[in-house]
Amino acid sequence: MAVRREFWQAIEVLHDVVYFAPDVKDRFDAIGLRGFWMGYVASRSAALGTPSPELVIATFHGFAPERIHRALPDAWAMADRETILATRLDLARDCLAGPLADTDVPRLAKELTSIVAGLDHAGRPLAAAHAALPAPDDDLGRLWHAATVLREYRGDSHVALLTAAGLDGAAANALAEADGRTRDDQRVSRGWTEEEWADAYERLRRRDWVDASRTITANGRAARAQIEDATDRVSAACFSEEMQARTITLESALVAAARAVGDAGAVTFPNPTATRLP
């Protein structure tokens, strides 16, 4: 048995609703934060406590350091950590309630929570931090919480593989852009300067992963596919046979839920997370 890519893609979509809500900026502004990116950085990293910019740069990986420094540590003085986490969870509930109205949310929440309980978090700081947060007391909240732990679990694995391949945050995003997995504004989205972006593409060109026109080469496409495949394998390495069986049993319902989210426009594609609708 194996954990299929479709499972991970569906998990990503269910988690990602908190980034695409039309009122996400207003929600975080209302509790004292300033702007979309401060809300993003603070709400995603608050599971770690009130971390330093340097810790968040390391764990997020793909963002320009300047983008993180503009949000932290100021955010921790502007809003209470528990309020930030509660606002994010409420946002997730509101975003998922409509699209998942016809979904068996209690079943998905129960099964995903069981999978999360069996994870080995060694080397996966963001997943461990989110798993340590109190589980919500409602099914929709538990579903999003479990999906978030699993999303960050694969994400932590992905960062390890990217760094092992010699890809820093800028180069990893540039390669995803060249592969057509993101929007054309990926540089701006992740906060890199034009010079940093050009340097990243030049490093990819020297490896023959893109050509002079910033088009991905066959070698680059193969390298990125290998990284994604390795991420899937590493992410599922600690899954017991029972956990793998649960993912297989849940996959069709999860994919249907993710597609309902996509159909509702709660997550758009392509997007900066470089995920695709399963």
CSV table of N, CA, C and O in Angstrom, one decimal, residues 139-231:
chain,number,residue,atom,x,y,z
A,139,ASP,N,-16.8,19.1,14.7
A,139,ASP,CA,-16.3,18.3,13.7
A,139,ASP,C,-15.6,19.1,12.6
A,139,ASP,O,-14.5,18.6,12.1
A,140,LEU,N,-16.2,20.2,12.2
A,140,LEU,CA,-15.6,21.0,11.1
A,140,LEU,C,-14.2,21.5,11.5
A,140,LEU,O,-13.2,21.5,10.8
A,141,GLY,N,-14.1,22.0,12.8
A,141,GLY,CA,-12.8,22.4,13.3
A,141,GLY,C,-11.8,21.3,13.4
A,141,GLY,O,-10.6,21.5,13.0
A,142,ARG,N,-12.2,20.1,13.8
A,142,ARG,CA,-11.3,19.0,13.9
A,142,ARG,C,-10.8,18.6,12.5
A,142,ARG,O,-9.7,18.2,12.3
A,143,LEU,N,-11.7,18.6,11.5
A,143,LEU,CA,-11.3,18.3,10.2
A,143,LEU,C,-10.3,19.2,9.7
A,143,LEU,O,-9.2,18.7,9.1
A,144,TRP,N,-10.5,20.5,9.8
A,144,TRP,CA,-9.5,21.4,9.4
A,144,TRP,C,-8.2,21.3,10.1
A,144,TRP,O,-7.1,21.4,9.6
A,145,HIS,N,-8.3,21.1,11.4
A,145,HIS,CA,-7.1,21.0,12.3
A,145,HIS,C,-6.2,19.8,11.8
A,145,HIS,O,-5.0,19.8,11.7
A,146,ALA,N,-6.9,18.6,11.6
A,146,ALA,CA,-6.2,17.4,11.2
A,146,ALA,C,-5.6,17.6,9.8
A,146,ALA,O,-4.4,17.2,9.6
A,147,ALA,N,-6.3,18.2,8.9
A,147,ALA,CA,-5.8,18.5,7.6
A,147,ALA,C,-4.6,19.4,7.6
A,147,ALA,O,-3.6,19.2,6.9
A,148,THR,N,-4.6,20.3,8.6
A,148,THR,CA,-3.5,21.3,8.7
A,148,THR,C,-2.3,20.6,9.2
A,148,THR,O,-1.2,20.8,8.7
A,149,VAL,N,-2.4,19.7,10.2
A,149,VAL,CA,-1.3,18.9,10.7
A,149,VAL,C,-0.7,18.1,9.5
A,149,VAL,O,0.6,18.1,9.3
A,150,LEU,N,-1.5,17.4,8.8
A,150,LEU,CA,-1.0,16.6,7.7
A,150,LEU,C,-0.4,17.5,6.6
A,150,LEU,O,0.6,17.1,6.0
A,151,ARG,N,-1.0,18.6,6.3
A,151,ARG,CA,-0.4,19.5,5.3
A,151,ARG,C,1.0,20.0,5.7
A,151,ARG,O,1.9,19.9,4.9
A,152,GLU,N,1.1,20.4,7.0
A,152,GLU,CA,2.4,20.8,7.4
A,152,GLU,C,3.4,19.7,7.6
A,152,GLU,O,4.6,19.9,7.4
A,153,TYR,N,2.9,18.5,7.8
A,153,TYR,CA,3.7,17.3,7.9
A,153,TYR,C,4.4,17.0,6.5
A,153,TYR,O,5.6,16.9,6.5
A,154,ARG,N,3.6,17.0,5.5
A,154,ARG,CA,4.2,16.9,4.1
A,154,ARG,C,5.1,18.1,3.8
A,154,ARG,O,6.1,17.9,3.2
A,155,GLY,N,4.7,19.3,4.2
A,155,GLY,CA,5.4,20.5,3.9
A,155,GLY,C,6.8,20.4,4.6
A,155,GLY,O,7.8,20.8,4.0
A,156,ASP,N,6.9,20.0,5.8
A,156,ASP,CA,8.2,19.8,6.5
A,156,ASP,C,9.1,18.9,5.8
A,156,ASP,O,10.3,19.1,5.6
A,157,SER,N,8.5,17.8,5.3
A,157,SER,CA,9.2,16.8,4.5
A,157,SER,C,9.7,17.4,3.2
A,157,SER,O,10.9,17.2,2.8
A,158,HIS,N,8.9,18.2,2.6
A,158,HIS,CA,9.2,18.8,1.3
A,158,HIS,C,10.4,19.8,1.5
A,158,HIS,O,11.3,19.8,0.7
A,159,VAL,N,10.4,20.6,2.6
A,159,VAL,CA,11.5,21.5,2.8
A,159,VAL,C,12.8,20.7,3.0
A,159,VAL,O,13.8,21.1,2.5
A,160,ALA,N,12.7,19.6,3.7
A,160,ALA,CA,13.9,18.8,3.8
A,160,ALA,C,14.5,18.3,2.5
A,160,ALA,O,15.7,18.3,2.3
A,161,LEU,N,13.6,17.9,1.6
A,161,LEU,CA,14.0,17.4,0.3
A,161,LEU,C,14.5,18.6,-0.6
A,161,LEU,O,15.5,18.4,-1.3
A,162,LEU,N,13.9,19.7,-0.5
A,162,LEU,CA,14.3,20.9,-1.3
A,162,LEU,C,15.7,21.3,-0.9
A,162,LEU,O,16.6,21.6,-1.7
A,163,THR,N,16.0,21.4,0.5
A,163,THR,CA,17.3,21.8,0.9
A,163,THR,C,18.3,20.7,0.6
A,163,THR,O,19.5,21.1,0.2
A,164,ALA,N,17.9,19.5,0.6
A,164,ALA,CA,18.9,18.4,0.3
A,164,ALA,C,19.2,18.5,-1.2
A,164,ALA,O,20.4,18.1,-1.6
A,165,ALA,N,18.3,19.0,-2.0
A,165,ALA,CA,18.6,19.2,-3.4
A,165,ALA,C,19.3,20.5,-3.7
A,165,ALA,O,19.6,20.8,-4.9
A,166,GLY,N,19.7,21.2,-2.7
A,166,GLY,CA,20.4,22.5,-2.9
A,166,GLY,C,19.5,23.6,-3.4
A,166,GLY,O,20.0,24.6,-4.0
A,167,LEU,N,18.2,23.6,-3.1
A,167,LEU,CA,17.3,24.6,-3.5
A,167,LEU,C,16.9,25.5,-2.3
A,167,LEU,O,16.3,25.0,-1.4
A,168,ASP,N,17.3,26.8,-2.4
A,168,ASP,CA,16.9,27.7,-1.3
A,168,ASP,C,15.4,28.2,-1.7
A,168,ASP,O,14.8,27.7,-2.6
A,169,GLY,N,14.9,29.1,-0.8
A,169,GLY,CA,13.5,29.5,-1.0
A,169,GLY,C,13.2,30.1,-2.4
A,169,GLY,O,12.2,29.8,-3.0
A,170,ALA,N,14.1,31.0,-2.8
A,170,ALA,CA,13.9,31.6,-4.1
A,170,ALA,C,14.0,30.6,-5.3
A,170,ALA,O,13.1,30.6,-6.2
A,171,ALA,N,15.0,29.8,-5.3
A,171,ALA,CA,15.2,28.8,-6.4
A,171,ALA,C,14.0,27.8,-6.4
A,171,ALA,O,13.5,27.4,-7.5
A,172,ALA,N,13.6,27.3,-5.2
A,172,ALA,CA,12.5,26.4,-5.2
A,172,ALA,C,11.2,27.0,-5.8
A,172,ALA,O,10.5,26.3,-6.6
A,173,ASN,N,10.9,28.3,-5.5
A,173,ASN,CA,9.8,28.9,-6.0
A,173,ASN,C,9.9,29.2,-7.5
A,173,ASN,O,9.0,29.1,-8.3
A,174,ALA,N,11.1,29.6,-7.9
A,174,ALA,CA,11.3,29.8,-9.3
A,174,ALA,C,11.1,28.6,-10.2
A,174,ALA,O,10.6,28.6,-11.2
A,175,LEU,N,11.6,27.4,-9.6
A,175,LEU,CA,11.4,26.2,-10.3
A,175,LEU,C,10.0,25.8,-10.4
A,175,LEU,O,9.5,25.3,-11.5
A,176,ALA,N,9.2,26.0,-9.4
A,176,ALA,CA,7.8,25.8,-9.4
A,176,ALA,C,7.1,26.7,-10.4
A,176,ALA,O,6.2,26.2,-11.2
A,177,GLU,N,7.5,27.9,-10.5
A,177,GLU,CA,6.9,28.8,-11.5
A,177,GLU,C,7.3,28.4,-12.9
A,177,GLU,O,6.4,28.4,-13.8
A,178,ALA,N,8.5,28.0,-13.1
A,178,ALA,CA,8.9,27.5,-14.4
A,178,ALA,C,8.2,26.3,-14.9
A,178,ALA,O,7.9,26.1,-16.1
A,179,ASP,N,7.8,25.5,-13.9
A,179,ASP,CA,7.0,24.3,-14.2
A,179,ASP,C,5.5,24.5,-14.3
A,179,ASP,O,4.8,23.6,-14.6
A,180,GLY,N,5.1,25.8,-14.2
A,180,GLY,CA,3.7,26.1,-14.5
A,180,GLY,C,2.8,25.8,-13.3
A,180,GLY,O,1.6,25.7,-13.5
A,181,ARG,N,3.4,25.6,-12.1
A,181,ARG,CA,2.6,25.2,-11.0
A,181,ARG,C,2.1,26.4,-10.1
A,181,ARG,O,1.3,26.2,-9.2
A,182,THR,N,2.5,27.6,-10.4
A,182,THR,CA,2.1,28.8,-9.7
A,182,THR,C,1.7,29.8,-10.7
A,182,THR,O,1.8,29.7,-11.9
A,183,ARG,N,1.2,30.9,-10.1
A,183,ARG,CA,0.8,32.1,-10.9
A,183,ARG,C,2.1,32.8,-11.4
A,183,ARG,O,3.2,32.5,-10.9
A,184,ASP,N,2.0,33.7,-12.3
A,184,ASP,CA,3.1,34.4,-12.8
A,184,ASP,C,3.7,35.4,-11.8
A,184,ASP,O,4.8,36.0,-12.1
A,185,ASP,N,3.0,35.7,-10.8
A,185,ASP,CA,3.4,36.7,-9.8
A,185,ASP,C,4.1,36.0,-8.5
A,185,ASP,O,4.1,36.6,-7.5
A,186,GLN,N,4.6,34.8,-8.7
A,186,GLN,CA,5.2,34.1,-7.6
A,186,GLN,C,6.3,34.9,-6.9
A,186,GLN,O,6.4,34.8,-5.7
A,187,ARG,N,7.1,35.6,-7.6
A,187,ARG,CA,8.2,36.4,-7.0
A,187,ARG,C,7.6,37.4,-6.0
A,187,ARG,O,8.0,37.5,-4.9
A,188,VAL,N,6.6,38.1,-6.5
A,188,VAL,CA,6.0,39.2,-5.7
A,188,VAL,C,5.3,38.5,-4.5
A,188,VAL,O,5.4,39.0,-3.3
A,189,SER,N,4.6,37.4,-4.7
A,189,SER,CA,3.8,36.8,-3.7
A,189,SER,C,4.7,36.3,-2.5
A,189,SER,O,4.4,36.5,-1.4
A,190,ARG,N,5.9,35.8,-2.9
A,190,ARG,CA,6.8,35.3,-1.8
A,190,ARG,C,7.8,36.4,-1.4
A,190,ARG,O,8.6,36.1,-0.5
A,191,GLY,N,7.8,37.6,-2.0
A,191,GLY,CA,8.6,38.7,-1.4
A,191,GLY,C,10.0,38.8,-1.9
A,191,GLY,O,10.8,39.6,-1.4
A,192,TRP,N,10.4,38.1,-3.0
A,192,TRP,CA,11.7,38.2,-3.5
A,192,TRP,C,11.9,39.4,-4.4
A,192,TRP,O,11.0,39.8,-5.1
A,193,THR,N,13.1,40.0,-4.3
A,193,THR,CA,13.4,41.1,-5.2
A,193,THR,C,13.7,40.6,-6.6
A,193,THR,O,13.9,39.4,-6.8
A,194,GLU,N,13.7,41.5,-7.6
A,194,GLU,CA,14.0,41.1,-9.0
A,194,GLU,C,15.4,40.6,-9.1
A,194,GLU,O,15.6,39.6,-9.8
A,195,GLU,N,16.3,41.1,-8.3
A,195,GLU,CA,17.7,40.7,-8.4
A,195,GLU,C,17.8,39.3,-7.8
A,195,GLU,O,18.5,38.4,-8.3
A,196,GLU,N,17.1,39.0,-6.6
A,196,GLU,CA,17.2,37.7,-6.0
A,196,GLU,C,16.5,36.7,-6.9
A,196,GLU,O,17.0,35.5,-7.0
A,197,TRP,N,15.4,37.1,-7.6
A,197,TRP,CA,14.7,36.2,-8.5
A,197,TRP,C,15.6,35.8,-9.7
A,197,TRP,O,15.7,34.7,-10.1
A,198,ALA,N,16.3,36.8,-10.3
A,198,ALA,CA,17.2,36.6,-11.4
A,198,ALA,C,18.3,35.7,-11.0
A,198,ALA,O,18.7,34.8,-11.8
A,199,ASP,N,18.9,35.9,-9.8
A,199,ASP,CA,19.9,35.0,-9.3
A,199,ASP,C,19.4,33.6,-9.2
A,199,ASP,O,20.2,32.6,-9.5
A,200,ALA,N,18.2,33.4,-8.7
A,200,ALA,CA,17.7,32.1,-8.5
A,200,ALA,C,17.5,31.4,-9.9
A,200,ALA,O,17.9,30.2,-10.0
A,201,TYR,N,17.0,32.1,-10.9
A,201,TYR,CA,16.9,31.5,-12.2
A,201,TYR,C,18.2,31.2,-12.8
A,201,TYR,O,18.4,30.2,-13.5
A,202,GLU,N,19.2,32.0,-12.5
A,202,GLU,CA,20.5,31.8,-13.1
A,202,GLU,C,21.1,30.5,-12.5
A,202,GLU,O,21.8,29.7,-13.2
A,203,ARG,N,20.9,30.3,-11.2
A,203,ARG,CA,21.4,29.1,-10.6
A,203,ARG,C,20.7,27.8,-11.1
A,203,ARG,O,21.3,26.8,-11.3
A,204,LEU,N,19.4,28.0,-11.4
A,204,LEU,CA,18.7,26.9,-12.0
A,204,LEU,C,19.2,26.6,-13.5
A,204,LEU,O,19.3,25.5,-13.9
A,205,ARG,N,19.5,27.7,-14.2
A,205,ARG,CA,20.1,27.6,-15.5
A,205,ARG,C,21.4,26.8,-15.6
A,205,ARG,O,21.6,26.0,-16.4
A,206,ARG,N,22.2,27.2,-14.6
A,206,ARG,CA,23.6,26.5,-14.5
A,206,ARG,C,23.4,25.0,-14.3
A,206,ARG,O,24.3,24.2,-14.6
A,207,ARG,N,22.3,24.6,-13.7
A,207,ARG,CA,22.1,23.2,-13.5
A,207,ARG,C,21.3,22.5,-14.6
A,207,ARG,O,21.0,21.4,-14.6
A,208,ASP,N,21.0,23.3,-15.7
A,208,ASP,CA,20.2,22.9,-16.8
A,208,ASP,C,18.8,22.5,-16.4
A,208,ASP,O,18.3,21.5,-16.9
A,209,TRP,N,18.3,23.2,-15.4
A,209,TRP,CA,16.9,22.9,-15.0
A,209,TRP,C,16.0,23.9,-15.6
A,209,TRP,O,14.8,23.7,-15.7
A,210,VAL,N,16.4,25.1,-16.1
A,210,VAL,CA,15.7,26.0,-16.9
A,210,VAL,C,16.7,26.5,-18.0
A,210,VAL,O,17.9,26.4,-17.9
A,211,ASP,N,16.1,27.0,-19.1
A,211,ASP,CA,16.9,27.5,-20.1
A,211,ASP,C,17.0,29.1,-20.0
A,211,ASP,O,16.5,29.6,-19.0
A,212,ALA,N,17.7,29.7,-21.0
A,212,ALA,CA,17.9,31.1,-20.9
A,212,ALA,C,16.6,32.0,-20.9
A,212,ALA,O,16.6,33.1,-20.4
A,213,SER,N,15.6,31.4,-21.4
A,213,SER,CA,14.3,32.1,-21.4
A,213,SER,C,13.4,31.8,-20.2
A,213,SER,O,12.2,32.1,-20.2
A,214,ARG,N,14.0,31.1,-19.2
A,214,ARG,CA,13.3,30.7,-18.0
A,214,ARG,C,12.3,29.7,-18.2
A,214,ARG,O,11.3,29.5,-17.4
A,215,THR,N,12.4,28.9,-19.2
A,215,THR,CA,11.5,27.8,-19.5
A,215,THR,C,12.1,26.5,-18.9
A,215,THR,O,13.3,26.3,-19.0
A,216,ILE,N,11.3,25.7,-18.2
A,216,ILE,CA,11.9,24.5,-17.6
A,216,ILE,C,12.3,23.5,-18.6
A,216,ILE,O,11.7,23.4,-19.7
A,217,THR,N,13.4,22.9,-18.3
A,217,THR,CA,14.0,21.9,-19.3
A,217,THR,C,13.5,20.5,-18.9
A,217,THR,O,12.9,20.3,-17.8
A,218,ALA,N,13.8,19.5,-19.7
A,218,ALA,CA,13.4,18.1,-19.4
A,218,ALA,C,14.1,17.7,-18.1
A,218,ALA,O,13.5,17.0,-17.2
A,219,ASN,N,15.4,18.2,-17.9
A,219,ASN,CA,16.1,17.8,-16.6
A,219,ASN,C,15.4,18.5,-15.4
A,219,ASN,O,15.3,17.9,-14.4
A,220,GLY,N,15.0,19.7,-15.6
A,220,GLY,CA,14.4,20.4,-14.5
A,220,GLY,C,13.0,19.8,-14.1
A,220,GLY,O,12.7,19.7,-13.0
A,221,ARG,N,12.3,19.4,-15.2
A,221,ARG,CA,11.0,18.8,-14.9
A,221,ARG,C,11.2,17.5,-14.2
A,221,ARG,O,10.4,17.1,-13.3
A,222,ALA,N,12.2,16.7,-14.6
A,222,ALA,CA,12.5,15.4,-14.0
A,222,ALA,C,12.9,15.6,-12.5
A,222,ALA,O,12.5,14.9,-11.6
A,223,ALA,N,13.8,16.6,-12.3
A,223,ALA,CA,14.2,16.9,-11.0
A,223,ALA,C,13.1,17.3,-10.0
A,223,ALA,O,13.0,16.8,-8.9
A,224,ARG,N,12.2,18.1,-10.5
A,224,ARG,CA,11.1,18.5,-9.7
A,224,ARG,C,10.2,17.3,-9.4
A,224,ARG,O,9.7,17.2,-8.3
A,225,ALA,N,9.9,16.5,-10.4
A,225,ALA,CA,9.1,15.3,-10.2
A,225,ALA,C,9.7,14.4,-9.2
A,225,ALA,O,9.0,13.8,-8.3
A,226,GLN,N,11.0,14.2,-9.2
A,226,GLN,CA,11.7,13.4,-8.3
A,226,GLN,C,11.6,13.9,-6.9
A,226,GLN,O,11.4,13.1,-5.9
A,227,ILE,N,11.7,15.2,-6.7
A,227,ILE,CA,11.5,15.8,-5.4
A,227,ILE,C,10.1,15.6,-4.9
A,227,ILE,O,9.9,15.3,-3.7
A,228,GLU,N,9.1,15.8,-5.7
A,228,GLU,CA,7.7,15.6,-5.3
A,228,GLU,C,7.5,14.1,-4.9
A,228,GLU,O,6.8,13.8,-3.9
A,229,ASP,N,8.0,13.2,-5.7
A,229,ASP,CA,7.8,11.8,-5.4
A,229,ASP,C,8.5,11.4,-4.1
A,229,ASP,O,8.0,10.6,-3.3
A,230,ALA,N,9.7,11.9,-3.9
A,230,ALA,CA,10.5,11.6,-2.7
A,230,ALA,C,9.7,12.2,-1.5
A,230,ALA,O,9.7,11.6,-0.4
A,231,THR,N,9.1,13.4,-1.7
A,231,THR,CA,8.4,14.0,-0.6
A,231,THR,C,7.2,13.1,-0.2
A,231,THR,O,6.9,12.9,1.0
